[in-house]
mmCIF file of C-alpha atoms and ligand atoms in Angstrom:
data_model
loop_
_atom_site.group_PDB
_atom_site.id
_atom_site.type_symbol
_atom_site.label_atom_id
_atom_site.label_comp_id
_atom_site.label_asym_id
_atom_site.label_seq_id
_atom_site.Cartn_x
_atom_site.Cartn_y
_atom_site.Cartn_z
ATOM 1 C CA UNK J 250 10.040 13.270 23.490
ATOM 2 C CA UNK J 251 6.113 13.706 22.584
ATOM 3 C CA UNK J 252 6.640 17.619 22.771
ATOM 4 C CA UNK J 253 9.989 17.396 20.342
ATOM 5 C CA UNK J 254 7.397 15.470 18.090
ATOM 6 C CA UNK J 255 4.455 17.799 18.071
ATOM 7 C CA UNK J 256 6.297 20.352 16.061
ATOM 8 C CA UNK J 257 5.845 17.461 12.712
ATOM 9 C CA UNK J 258 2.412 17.132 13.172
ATOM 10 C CA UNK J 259 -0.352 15.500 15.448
ATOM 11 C CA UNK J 260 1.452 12.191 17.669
ATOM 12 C CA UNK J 261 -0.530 9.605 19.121
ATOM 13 C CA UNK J 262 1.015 7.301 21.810
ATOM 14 C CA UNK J 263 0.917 3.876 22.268
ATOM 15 C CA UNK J 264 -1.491 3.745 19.249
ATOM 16 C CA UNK J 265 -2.510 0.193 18.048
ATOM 17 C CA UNK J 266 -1.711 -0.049 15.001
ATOM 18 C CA UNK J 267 -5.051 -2.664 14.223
ATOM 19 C CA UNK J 268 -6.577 1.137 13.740
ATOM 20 C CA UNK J 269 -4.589 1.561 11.129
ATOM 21 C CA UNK J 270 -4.433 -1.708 9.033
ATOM 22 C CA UNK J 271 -7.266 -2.963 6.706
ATOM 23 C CA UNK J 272 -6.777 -6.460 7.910
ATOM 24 C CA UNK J 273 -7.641 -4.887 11.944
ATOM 25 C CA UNK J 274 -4.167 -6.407 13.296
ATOM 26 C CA UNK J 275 -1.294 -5.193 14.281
ATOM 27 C CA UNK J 276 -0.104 -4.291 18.010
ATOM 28 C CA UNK J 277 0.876 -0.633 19.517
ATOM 29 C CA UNK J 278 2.867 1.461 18.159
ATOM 30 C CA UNK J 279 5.430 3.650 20.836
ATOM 31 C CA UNK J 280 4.492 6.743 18.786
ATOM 32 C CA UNK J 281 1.932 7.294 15.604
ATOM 33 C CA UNK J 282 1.979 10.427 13.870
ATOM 34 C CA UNK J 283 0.493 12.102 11.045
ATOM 35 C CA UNK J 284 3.280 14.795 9.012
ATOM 36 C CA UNK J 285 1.800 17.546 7.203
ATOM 37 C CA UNK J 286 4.342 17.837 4.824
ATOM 38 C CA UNK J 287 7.582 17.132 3.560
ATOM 39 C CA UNK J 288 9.861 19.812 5.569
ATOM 40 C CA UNK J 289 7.826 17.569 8.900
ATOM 41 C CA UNK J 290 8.916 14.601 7.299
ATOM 42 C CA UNK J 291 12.602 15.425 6.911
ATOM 43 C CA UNK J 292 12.445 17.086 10.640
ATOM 44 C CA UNK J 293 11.039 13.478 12.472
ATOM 45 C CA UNK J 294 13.967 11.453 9.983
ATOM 46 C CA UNK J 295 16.516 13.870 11.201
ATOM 47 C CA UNK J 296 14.532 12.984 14.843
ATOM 48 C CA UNK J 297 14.876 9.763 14.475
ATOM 49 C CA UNK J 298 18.297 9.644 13.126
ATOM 50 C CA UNK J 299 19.775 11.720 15.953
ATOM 51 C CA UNK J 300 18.186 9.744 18.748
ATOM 52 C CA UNK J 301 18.708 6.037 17.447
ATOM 53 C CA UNK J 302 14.930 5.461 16.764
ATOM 54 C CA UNK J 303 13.515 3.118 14.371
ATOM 55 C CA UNK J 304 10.779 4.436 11.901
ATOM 56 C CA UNK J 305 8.072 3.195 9.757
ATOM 57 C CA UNK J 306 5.821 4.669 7.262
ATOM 58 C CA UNK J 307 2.608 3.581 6.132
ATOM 59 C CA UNK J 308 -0.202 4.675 4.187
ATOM 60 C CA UNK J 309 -3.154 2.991 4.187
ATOM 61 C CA UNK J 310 -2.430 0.015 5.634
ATOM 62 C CA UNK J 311 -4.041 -1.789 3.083
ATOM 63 C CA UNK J 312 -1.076 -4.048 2.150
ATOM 64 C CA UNK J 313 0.454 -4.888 5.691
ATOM 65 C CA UNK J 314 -0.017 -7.671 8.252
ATOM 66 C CA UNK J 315 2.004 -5.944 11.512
ATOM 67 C CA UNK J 316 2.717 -8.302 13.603
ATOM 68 C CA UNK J 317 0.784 -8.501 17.447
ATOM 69 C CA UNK J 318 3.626 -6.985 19.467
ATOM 70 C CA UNK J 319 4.876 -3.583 20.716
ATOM 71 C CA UNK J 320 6.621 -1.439 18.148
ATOM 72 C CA UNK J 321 9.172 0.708 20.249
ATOM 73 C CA UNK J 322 9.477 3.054 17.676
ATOM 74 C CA UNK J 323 7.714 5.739 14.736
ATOM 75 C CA UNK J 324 5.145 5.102 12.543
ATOM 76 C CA UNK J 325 4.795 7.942 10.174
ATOM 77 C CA UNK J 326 1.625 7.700 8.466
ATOM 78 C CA UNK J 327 1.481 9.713 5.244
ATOM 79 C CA UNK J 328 -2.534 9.892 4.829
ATOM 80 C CA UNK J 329 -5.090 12.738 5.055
ATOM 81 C CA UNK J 330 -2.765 15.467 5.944
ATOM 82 C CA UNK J 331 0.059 14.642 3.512
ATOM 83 C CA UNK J 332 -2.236 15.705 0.410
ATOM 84 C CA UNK J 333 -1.290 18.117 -1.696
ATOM 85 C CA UNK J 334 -2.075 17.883 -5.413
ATOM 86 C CA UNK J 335 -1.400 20.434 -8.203
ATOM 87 C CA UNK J 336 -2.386 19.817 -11.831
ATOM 88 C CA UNK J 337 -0.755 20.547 -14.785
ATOM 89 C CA UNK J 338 -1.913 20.940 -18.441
ATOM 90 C CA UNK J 339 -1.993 17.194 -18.668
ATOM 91 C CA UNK J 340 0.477 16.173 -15.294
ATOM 92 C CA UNK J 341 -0.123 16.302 -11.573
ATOM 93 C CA UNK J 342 1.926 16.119 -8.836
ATOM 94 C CA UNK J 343 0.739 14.479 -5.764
ATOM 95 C CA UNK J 344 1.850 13.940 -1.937
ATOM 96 C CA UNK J 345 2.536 10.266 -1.428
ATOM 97 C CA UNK J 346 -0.175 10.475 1.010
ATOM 98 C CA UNK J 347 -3.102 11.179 -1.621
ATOM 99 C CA UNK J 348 -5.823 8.700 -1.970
ATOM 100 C CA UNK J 349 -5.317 6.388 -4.913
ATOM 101 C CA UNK J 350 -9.166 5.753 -5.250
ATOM 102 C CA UNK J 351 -9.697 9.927 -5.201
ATOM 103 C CA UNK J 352 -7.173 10.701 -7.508
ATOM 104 C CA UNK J 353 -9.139 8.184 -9.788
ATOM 105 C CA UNK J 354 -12.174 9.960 -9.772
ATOM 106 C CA UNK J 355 -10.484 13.194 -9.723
ATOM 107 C CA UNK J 356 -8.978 12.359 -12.755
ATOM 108 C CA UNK J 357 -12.366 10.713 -14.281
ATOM 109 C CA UNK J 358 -13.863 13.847 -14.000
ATOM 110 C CA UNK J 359 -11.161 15.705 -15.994
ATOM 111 C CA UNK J 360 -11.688 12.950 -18.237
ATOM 112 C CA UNK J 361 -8.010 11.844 -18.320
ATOM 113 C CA UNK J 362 -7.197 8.685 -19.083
ATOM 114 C CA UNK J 363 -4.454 6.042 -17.620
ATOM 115 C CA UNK J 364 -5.508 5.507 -13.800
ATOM 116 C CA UNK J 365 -8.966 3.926 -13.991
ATOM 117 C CA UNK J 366 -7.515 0.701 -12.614
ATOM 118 C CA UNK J 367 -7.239 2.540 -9.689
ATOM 119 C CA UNK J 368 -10.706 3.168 -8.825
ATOM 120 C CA UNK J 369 -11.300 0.369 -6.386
ATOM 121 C CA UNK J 370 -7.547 0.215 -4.896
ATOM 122 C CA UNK J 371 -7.595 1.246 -1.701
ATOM 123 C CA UNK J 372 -3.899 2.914 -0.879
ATOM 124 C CA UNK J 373 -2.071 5.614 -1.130
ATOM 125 C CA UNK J 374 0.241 7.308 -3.733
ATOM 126 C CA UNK J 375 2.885 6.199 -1.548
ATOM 127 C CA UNK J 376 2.489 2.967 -0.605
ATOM 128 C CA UNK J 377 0.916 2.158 -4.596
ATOM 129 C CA UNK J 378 4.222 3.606 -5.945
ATOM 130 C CA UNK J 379 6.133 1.336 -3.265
ATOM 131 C CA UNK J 380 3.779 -1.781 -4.357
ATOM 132 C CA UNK J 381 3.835 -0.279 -8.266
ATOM 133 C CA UNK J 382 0.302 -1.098 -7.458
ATOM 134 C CA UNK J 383 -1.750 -2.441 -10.223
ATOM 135 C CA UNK J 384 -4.602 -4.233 -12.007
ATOM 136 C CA UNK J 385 -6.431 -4.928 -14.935
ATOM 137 C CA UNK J 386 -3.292 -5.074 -16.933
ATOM 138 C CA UNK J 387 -1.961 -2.066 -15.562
ATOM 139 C CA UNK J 388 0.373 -0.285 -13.259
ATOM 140 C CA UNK J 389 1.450 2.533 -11.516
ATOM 141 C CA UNK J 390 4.162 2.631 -13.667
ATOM 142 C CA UNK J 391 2.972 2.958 -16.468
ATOM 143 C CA UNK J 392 1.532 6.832 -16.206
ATOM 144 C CA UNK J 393 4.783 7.805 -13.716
ATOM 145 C CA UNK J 394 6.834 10.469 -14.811
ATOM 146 C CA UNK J 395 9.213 10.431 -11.518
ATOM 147 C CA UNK J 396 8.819 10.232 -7.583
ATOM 148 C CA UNK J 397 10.489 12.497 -5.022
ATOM 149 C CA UNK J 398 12.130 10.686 -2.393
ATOM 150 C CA UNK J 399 13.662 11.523 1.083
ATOM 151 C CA UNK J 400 16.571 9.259 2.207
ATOM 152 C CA UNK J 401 17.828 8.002 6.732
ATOM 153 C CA UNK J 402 19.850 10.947 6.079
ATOM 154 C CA UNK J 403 17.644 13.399 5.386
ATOM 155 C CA UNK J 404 18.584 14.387 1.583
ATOM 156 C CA UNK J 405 15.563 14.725 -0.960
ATOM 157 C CA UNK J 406 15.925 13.573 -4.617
ATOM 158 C CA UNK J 407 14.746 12.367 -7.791
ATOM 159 C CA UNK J 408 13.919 9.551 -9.104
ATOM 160 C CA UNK J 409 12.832 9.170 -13.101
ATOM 161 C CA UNK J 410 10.237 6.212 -13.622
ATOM 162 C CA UNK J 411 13.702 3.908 -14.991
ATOM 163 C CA UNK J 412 15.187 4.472 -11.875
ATOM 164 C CA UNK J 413 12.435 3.368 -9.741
ATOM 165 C CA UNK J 414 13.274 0.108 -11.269
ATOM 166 C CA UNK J 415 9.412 -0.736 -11.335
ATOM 167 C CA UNK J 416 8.449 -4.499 -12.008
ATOM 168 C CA UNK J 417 5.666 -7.195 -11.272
ATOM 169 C CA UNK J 418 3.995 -5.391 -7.588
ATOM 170 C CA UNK J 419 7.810 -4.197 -6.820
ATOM 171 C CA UNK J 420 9.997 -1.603 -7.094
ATOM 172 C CA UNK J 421 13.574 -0.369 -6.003
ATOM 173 C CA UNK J 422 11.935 0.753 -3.083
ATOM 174 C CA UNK J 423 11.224 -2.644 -1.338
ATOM 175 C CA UNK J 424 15.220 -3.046 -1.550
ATOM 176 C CA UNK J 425 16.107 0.748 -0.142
ATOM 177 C CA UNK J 426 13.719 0.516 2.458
ATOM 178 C CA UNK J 427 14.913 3.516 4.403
ATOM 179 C CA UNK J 428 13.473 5.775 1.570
ATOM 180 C CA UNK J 429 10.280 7.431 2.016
ATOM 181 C CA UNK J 430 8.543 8.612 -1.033
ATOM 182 C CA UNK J 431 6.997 11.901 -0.587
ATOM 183 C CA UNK J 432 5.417 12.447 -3.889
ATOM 184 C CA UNK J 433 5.077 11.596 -7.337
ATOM 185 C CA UNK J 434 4.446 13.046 -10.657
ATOM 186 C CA UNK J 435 2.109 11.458 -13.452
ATOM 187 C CA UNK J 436 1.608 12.171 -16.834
ATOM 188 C CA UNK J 437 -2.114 10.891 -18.746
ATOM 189 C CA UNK J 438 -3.914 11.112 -21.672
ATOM 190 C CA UNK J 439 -6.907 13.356 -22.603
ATOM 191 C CA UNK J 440 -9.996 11.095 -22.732
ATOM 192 C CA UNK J 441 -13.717 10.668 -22.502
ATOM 193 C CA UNK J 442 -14.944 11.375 -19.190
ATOM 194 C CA UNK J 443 -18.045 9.597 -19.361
ATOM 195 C CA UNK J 444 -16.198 6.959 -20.866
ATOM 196 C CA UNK J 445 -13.525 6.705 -18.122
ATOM 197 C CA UNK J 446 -16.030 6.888 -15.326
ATOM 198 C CA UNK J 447 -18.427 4.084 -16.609
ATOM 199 C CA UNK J 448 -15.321 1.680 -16.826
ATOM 200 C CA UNK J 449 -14.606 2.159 -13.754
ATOM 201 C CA UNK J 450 -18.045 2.027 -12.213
ATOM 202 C CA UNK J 451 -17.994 -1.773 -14.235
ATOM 203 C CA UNK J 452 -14.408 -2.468 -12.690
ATOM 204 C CA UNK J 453 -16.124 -1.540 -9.086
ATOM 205 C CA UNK J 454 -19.015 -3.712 -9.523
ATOM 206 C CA UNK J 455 -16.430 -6.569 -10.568
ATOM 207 C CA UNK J 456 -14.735 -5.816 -7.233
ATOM 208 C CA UNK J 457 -17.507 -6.237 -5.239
ATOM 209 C CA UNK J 458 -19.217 -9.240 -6.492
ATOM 210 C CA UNK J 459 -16.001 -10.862 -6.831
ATOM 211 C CA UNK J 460 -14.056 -9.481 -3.537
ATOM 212 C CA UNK J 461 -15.129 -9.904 0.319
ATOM 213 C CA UNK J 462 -15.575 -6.367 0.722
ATOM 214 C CA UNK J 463 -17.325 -6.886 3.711
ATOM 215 C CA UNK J 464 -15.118 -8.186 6.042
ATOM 216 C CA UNK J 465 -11.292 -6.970 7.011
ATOM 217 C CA UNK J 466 -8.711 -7.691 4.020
ATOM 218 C CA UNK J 467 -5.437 -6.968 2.351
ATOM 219 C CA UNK J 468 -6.115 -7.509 -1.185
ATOM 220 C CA UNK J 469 -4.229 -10.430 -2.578
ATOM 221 C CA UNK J 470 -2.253 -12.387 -0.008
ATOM 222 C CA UNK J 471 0.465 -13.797 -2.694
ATOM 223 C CA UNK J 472 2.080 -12.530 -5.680
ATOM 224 C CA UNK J 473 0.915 -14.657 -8.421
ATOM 225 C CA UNK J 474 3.807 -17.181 -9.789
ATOM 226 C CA UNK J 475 4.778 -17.536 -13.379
ATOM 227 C CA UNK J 476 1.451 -18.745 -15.562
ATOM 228 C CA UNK J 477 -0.689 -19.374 -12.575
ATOM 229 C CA UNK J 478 -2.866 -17.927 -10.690
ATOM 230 C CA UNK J 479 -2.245 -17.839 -6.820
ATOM 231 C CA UNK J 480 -6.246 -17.902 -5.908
ATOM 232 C CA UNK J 481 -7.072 -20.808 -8.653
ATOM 233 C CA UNK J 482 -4.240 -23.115 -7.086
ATOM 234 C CA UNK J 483 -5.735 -22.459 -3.788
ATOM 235 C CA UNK J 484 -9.467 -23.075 -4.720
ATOM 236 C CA UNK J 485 -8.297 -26.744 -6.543
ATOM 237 C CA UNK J 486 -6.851 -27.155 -3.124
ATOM 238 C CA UNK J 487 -10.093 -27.239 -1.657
ATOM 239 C CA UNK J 488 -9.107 -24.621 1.155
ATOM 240 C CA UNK J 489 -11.901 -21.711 0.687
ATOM 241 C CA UNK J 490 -13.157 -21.217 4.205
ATOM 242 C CA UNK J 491 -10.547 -22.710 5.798
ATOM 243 C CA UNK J 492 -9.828 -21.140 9.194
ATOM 244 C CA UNK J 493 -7.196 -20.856 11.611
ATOM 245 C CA UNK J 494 -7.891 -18.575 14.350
ATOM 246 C CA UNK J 495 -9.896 -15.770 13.810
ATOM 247 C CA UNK J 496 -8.149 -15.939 10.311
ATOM 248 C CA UNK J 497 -10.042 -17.322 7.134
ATOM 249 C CA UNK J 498 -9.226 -18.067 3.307
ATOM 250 C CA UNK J 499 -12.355 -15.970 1.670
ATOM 251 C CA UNK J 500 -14.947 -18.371 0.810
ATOM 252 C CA UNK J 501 -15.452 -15.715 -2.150
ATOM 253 C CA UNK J 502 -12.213 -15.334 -3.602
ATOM 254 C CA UNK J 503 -9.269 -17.925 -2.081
ATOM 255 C CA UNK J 504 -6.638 -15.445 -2.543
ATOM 256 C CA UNK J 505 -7.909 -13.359 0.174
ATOM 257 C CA UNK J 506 -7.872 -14.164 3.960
ATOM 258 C CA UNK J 507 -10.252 -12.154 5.778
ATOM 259 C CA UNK J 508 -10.257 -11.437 9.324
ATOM 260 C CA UNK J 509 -13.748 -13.604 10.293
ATOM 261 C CA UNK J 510 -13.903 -13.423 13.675
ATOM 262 C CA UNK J 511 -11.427 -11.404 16.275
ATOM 263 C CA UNK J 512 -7.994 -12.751 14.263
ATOM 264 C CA UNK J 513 -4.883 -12.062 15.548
ATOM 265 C CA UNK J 514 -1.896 -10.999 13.398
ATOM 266 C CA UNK J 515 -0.364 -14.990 14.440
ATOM 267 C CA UNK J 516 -3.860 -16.151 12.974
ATOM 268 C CA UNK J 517 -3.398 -14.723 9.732
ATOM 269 C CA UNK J 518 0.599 -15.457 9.365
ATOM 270 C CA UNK J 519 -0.331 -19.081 10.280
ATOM 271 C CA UNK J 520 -2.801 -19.537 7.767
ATOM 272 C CA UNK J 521 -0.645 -17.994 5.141
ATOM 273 C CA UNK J 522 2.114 -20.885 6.256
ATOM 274 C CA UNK J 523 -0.374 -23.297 6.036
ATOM 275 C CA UNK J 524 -1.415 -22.471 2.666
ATOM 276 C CA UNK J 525 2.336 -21.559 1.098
ATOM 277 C CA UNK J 526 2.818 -25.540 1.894
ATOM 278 C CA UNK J 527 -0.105 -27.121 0.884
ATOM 279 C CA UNK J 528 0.540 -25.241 -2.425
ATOM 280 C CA UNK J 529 3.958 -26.258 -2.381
ATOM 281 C CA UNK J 530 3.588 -30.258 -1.618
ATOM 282 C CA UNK J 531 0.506 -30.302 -4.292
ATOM 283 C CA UNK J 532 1.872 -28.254 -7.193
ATOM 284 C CA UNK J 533 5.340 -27.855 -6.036
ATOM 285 C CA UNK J 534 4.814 -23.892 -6.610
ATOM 286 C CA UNK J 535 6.764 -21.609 -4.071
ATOM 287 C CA UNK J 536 3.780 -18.450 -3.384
ATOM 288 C CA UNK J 537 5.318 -15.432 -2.517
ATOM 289 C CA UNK J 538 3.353 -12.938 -0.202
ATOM 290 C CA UNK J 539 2.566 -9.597 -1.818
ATOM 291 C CA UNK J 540 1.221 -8.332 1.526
ATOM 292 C CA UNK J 541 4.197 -7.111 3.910
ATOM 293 C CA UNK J 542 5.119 -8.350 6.857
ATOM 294 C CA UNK J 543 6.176 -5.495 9.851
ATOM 295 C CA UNK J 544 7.309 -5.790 12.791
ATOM 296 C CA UNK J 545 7.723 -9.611 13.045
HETATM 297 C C1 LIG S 25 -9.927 -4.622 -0.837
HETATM 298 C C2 LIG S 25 -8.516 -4.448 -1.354
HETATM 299 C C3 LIG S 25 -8.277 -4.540 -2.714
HETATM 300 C C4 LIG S 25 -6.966 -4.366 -3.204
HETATM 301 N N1 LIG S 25 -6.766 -4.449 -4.565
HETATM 302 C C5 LIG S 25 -5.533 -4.259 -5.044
HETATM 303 C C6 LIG S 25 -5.298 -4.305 -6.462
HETATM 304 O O1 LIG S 25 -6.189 -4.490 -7.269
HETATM 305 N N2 LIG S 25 -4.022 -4.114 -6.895
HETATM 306 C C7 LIG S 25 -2.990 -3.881 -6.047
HETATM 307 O O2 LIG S 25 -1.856 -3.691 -6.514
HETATM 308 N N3 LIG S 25 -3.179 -3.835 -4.702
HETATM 309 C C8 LIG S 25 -4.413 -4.014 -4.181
HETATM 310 N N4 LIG S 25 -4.617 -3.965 -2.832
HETATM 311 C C9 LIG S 25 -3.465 -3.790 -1.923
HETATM 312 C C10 LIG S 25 -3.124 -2.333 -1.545
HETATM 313 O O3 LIG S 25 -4.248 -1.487 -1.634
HETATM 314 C C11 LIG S 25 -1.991 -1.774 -2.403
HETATM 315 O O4 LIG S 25 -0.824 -2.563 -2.276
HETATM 316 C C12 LIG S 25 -1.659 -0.322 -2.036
HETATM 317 O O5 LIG S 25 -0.768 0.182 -3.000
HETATM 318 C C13 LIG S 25 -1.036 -0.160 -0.655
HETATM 319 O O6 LIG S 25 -1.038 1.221 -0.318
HETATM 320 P P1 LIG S 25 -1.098 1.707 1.209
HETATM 321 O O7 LIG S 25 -1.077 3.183 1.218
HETATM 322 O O8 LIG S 25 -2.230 1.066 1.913
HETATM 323 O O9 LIG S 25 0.295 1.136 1.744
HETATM 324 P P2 LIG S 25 0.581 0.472 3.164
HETATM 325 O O10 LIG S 25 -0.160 -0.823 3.268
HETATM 326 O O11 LIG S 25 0.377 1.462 4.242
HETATM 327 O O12 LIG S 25 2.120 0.147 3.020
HETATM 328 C C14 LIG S 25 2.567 -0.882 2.138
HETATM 329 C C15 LIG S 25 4.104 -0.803 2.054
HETATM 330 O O13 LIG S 25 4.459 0.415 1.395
HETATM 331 C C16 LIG S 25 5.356 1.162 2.200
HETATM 332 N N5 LIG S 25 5.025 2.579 2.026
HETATM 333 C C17 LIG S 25 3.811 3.158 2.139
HETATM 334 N N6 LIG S 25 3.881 4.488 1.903
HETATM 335 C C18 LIG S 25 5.197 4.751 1.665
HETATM 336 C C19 LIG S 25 5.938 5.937 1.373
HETATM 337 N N7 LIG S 25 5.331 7.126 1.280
HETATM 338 N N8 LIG S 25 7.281 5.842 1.189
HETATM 339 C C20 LIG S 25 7.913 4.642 1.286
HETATM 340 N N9 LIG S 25 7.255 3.479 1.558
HETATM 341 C C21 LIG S 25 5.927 3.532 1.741
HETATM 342 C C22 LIG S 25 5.096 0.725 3.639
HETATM 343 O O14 LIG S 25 6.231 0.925 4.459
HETATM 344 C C23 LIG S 25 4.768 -0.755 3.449
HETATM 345 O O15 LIG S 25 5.929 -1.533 3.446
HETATM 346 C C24 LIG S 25 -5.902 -4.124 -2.305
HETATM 347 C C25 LIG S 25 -6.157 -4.024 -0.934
HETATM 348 C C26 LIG S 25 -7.452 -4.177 -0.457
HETATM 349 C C27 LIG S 25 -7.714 -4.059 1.026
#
């Protein structure tokens, strides 16, 4: 099978998948590989399709806990090789598997305006579009002009920003999960470069005085609910620090768990149980996870 598979790109085997996960979890993967572009894409779907294997893509990994067992099937990870960009006179068009944090600067030093949030998120174009990614009051949505999307059969089509059905850190995506986004298309404003770039040098210093940078993360663990903040109901809780495992609730920011010391995937679900019902018993507020789960 690994020879079929070389003609998409480079395949590892039995890759664990903690290599390729910000939080350093996640078991083996049967086969890991790396597409160069979307015609390698369509050709491992149309693999996979034909032979009755299950596939996965991923980015980053910097929203996923994947679970500590086998995965007996494809991850495709969209990433350094998946990269093309072209600009336009004020549009670009990027692979899904861009860096969000270099299309930031990229754009910084154009000096267009509209994706300066971005400068400190660590995904991809793919797996931010997915997420609809966000912060400081904005989205990914709100500079998309339409995303290019491959389906389990192997047909590639459009999608306009209305149809991605973007809201709150979702999108139709996390419903048709057997899509794959293989790029996107932005539109953004003509700015001040310098400008741009020292907001987003302030919004990196906020990140790292205020994040634990340091150790292995995912970002925000839950969604916050309706007028609250996830992190603020879990620091009244008194549960900073608190540590199942090798799994920990950031002493610096509670909704964070970091991976302390060694965690296992089973750690760091456990300690997001633990702290979805303390939450619920003291405030009687249901968190929701905005990391996903794979491969549970
Ligand atoms: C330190 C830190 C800070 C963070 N700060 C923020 C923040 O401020 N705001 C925010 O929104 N997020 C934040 N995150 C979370 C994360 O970076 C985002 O959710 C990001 O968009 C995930 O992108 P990824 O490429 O890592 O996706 P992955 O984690 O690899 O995948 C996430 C999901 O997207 C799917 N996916 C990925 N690529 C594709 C594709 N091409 N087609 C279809 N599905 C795909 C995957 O199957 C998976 O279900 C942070 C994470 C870290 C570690």
């Amino acid at each position: 099978m690994i020879e079929e598979l070389t003609h998409y790109g480079t395949v590892l085997a039995d890759e664990p998948l903690s290599r390729h996960t910000t939080l350093r979890v996640g078991g083996p993967a049967r086969y890991l590989i790396y597409p160069q572009d979307s015609a390698s894409v369509q050709g491992i779907i149309d693999f996979c399709h034909e032979h009755g294997i299950m596939f996965k893509v991923i980015g980053r990994g910097s929203n996923l806990l994947v679970s500590d067992q086998p995965y007996n099937g494809i991850v495709i990870k969209l990433d350094r090789s998946f990269k093309e960009i072209t600009f336009y006179e004020t549009s670009v068009r990027v692979a899904s598997g861009y860096s969000m944090i270099r299309l930031a600067n990229e754009l910084a030093r154009r000096g267009w305006s509209g994706f300066e949030w971005a400068g400190g998120v660590p995904g991809n174009i793919g797996g931010g579009v997915f997420m609809n990614a966000g912060a400081h009051g904005r989205a990914i949505q709100d500079n998309l002009v339409r995303v290019h999307v491959i389906n389990r059969e192997g047909e590639m089509f459009w999608l306009t920003n209305e149809e991605c059905q973007f809201s709150y850190r979702t999108s139709i995506f996390q419903e048709r999960r057997d899509w794959v986004i293989l790029e996107a298309e932005f539109h953004f404003e003509v700015g001040d470069s310098q400008e741009i770039t020292q907001k987003m040098e302030q919004w990196r210093h906020r990140r790292q005085t205020t994040q634990p940078l340091q150790l292995p993360n995912c970002g925000s663990i839950f969604r916050n609910p309706e007028s609250h903040f996830a992190g603020q109901l879990i620091e009244e809780l008194g549960l900073k620090g608190m540590k199942i495992g090798g799994a920990q609730v950031s002493e610096q920011h509670a909704n964070f768990i970091v991976n302390s010391d060694s965690a296992t995937a089973q750690d760091i679900a456990d300690l997001i149980q633990y702290v979805q019902k303390a939450v619920a018993e003291k405030y009687g507020v249901n968190l929701h996870q905005e990391v996903e789960y794979f491969n549970w």
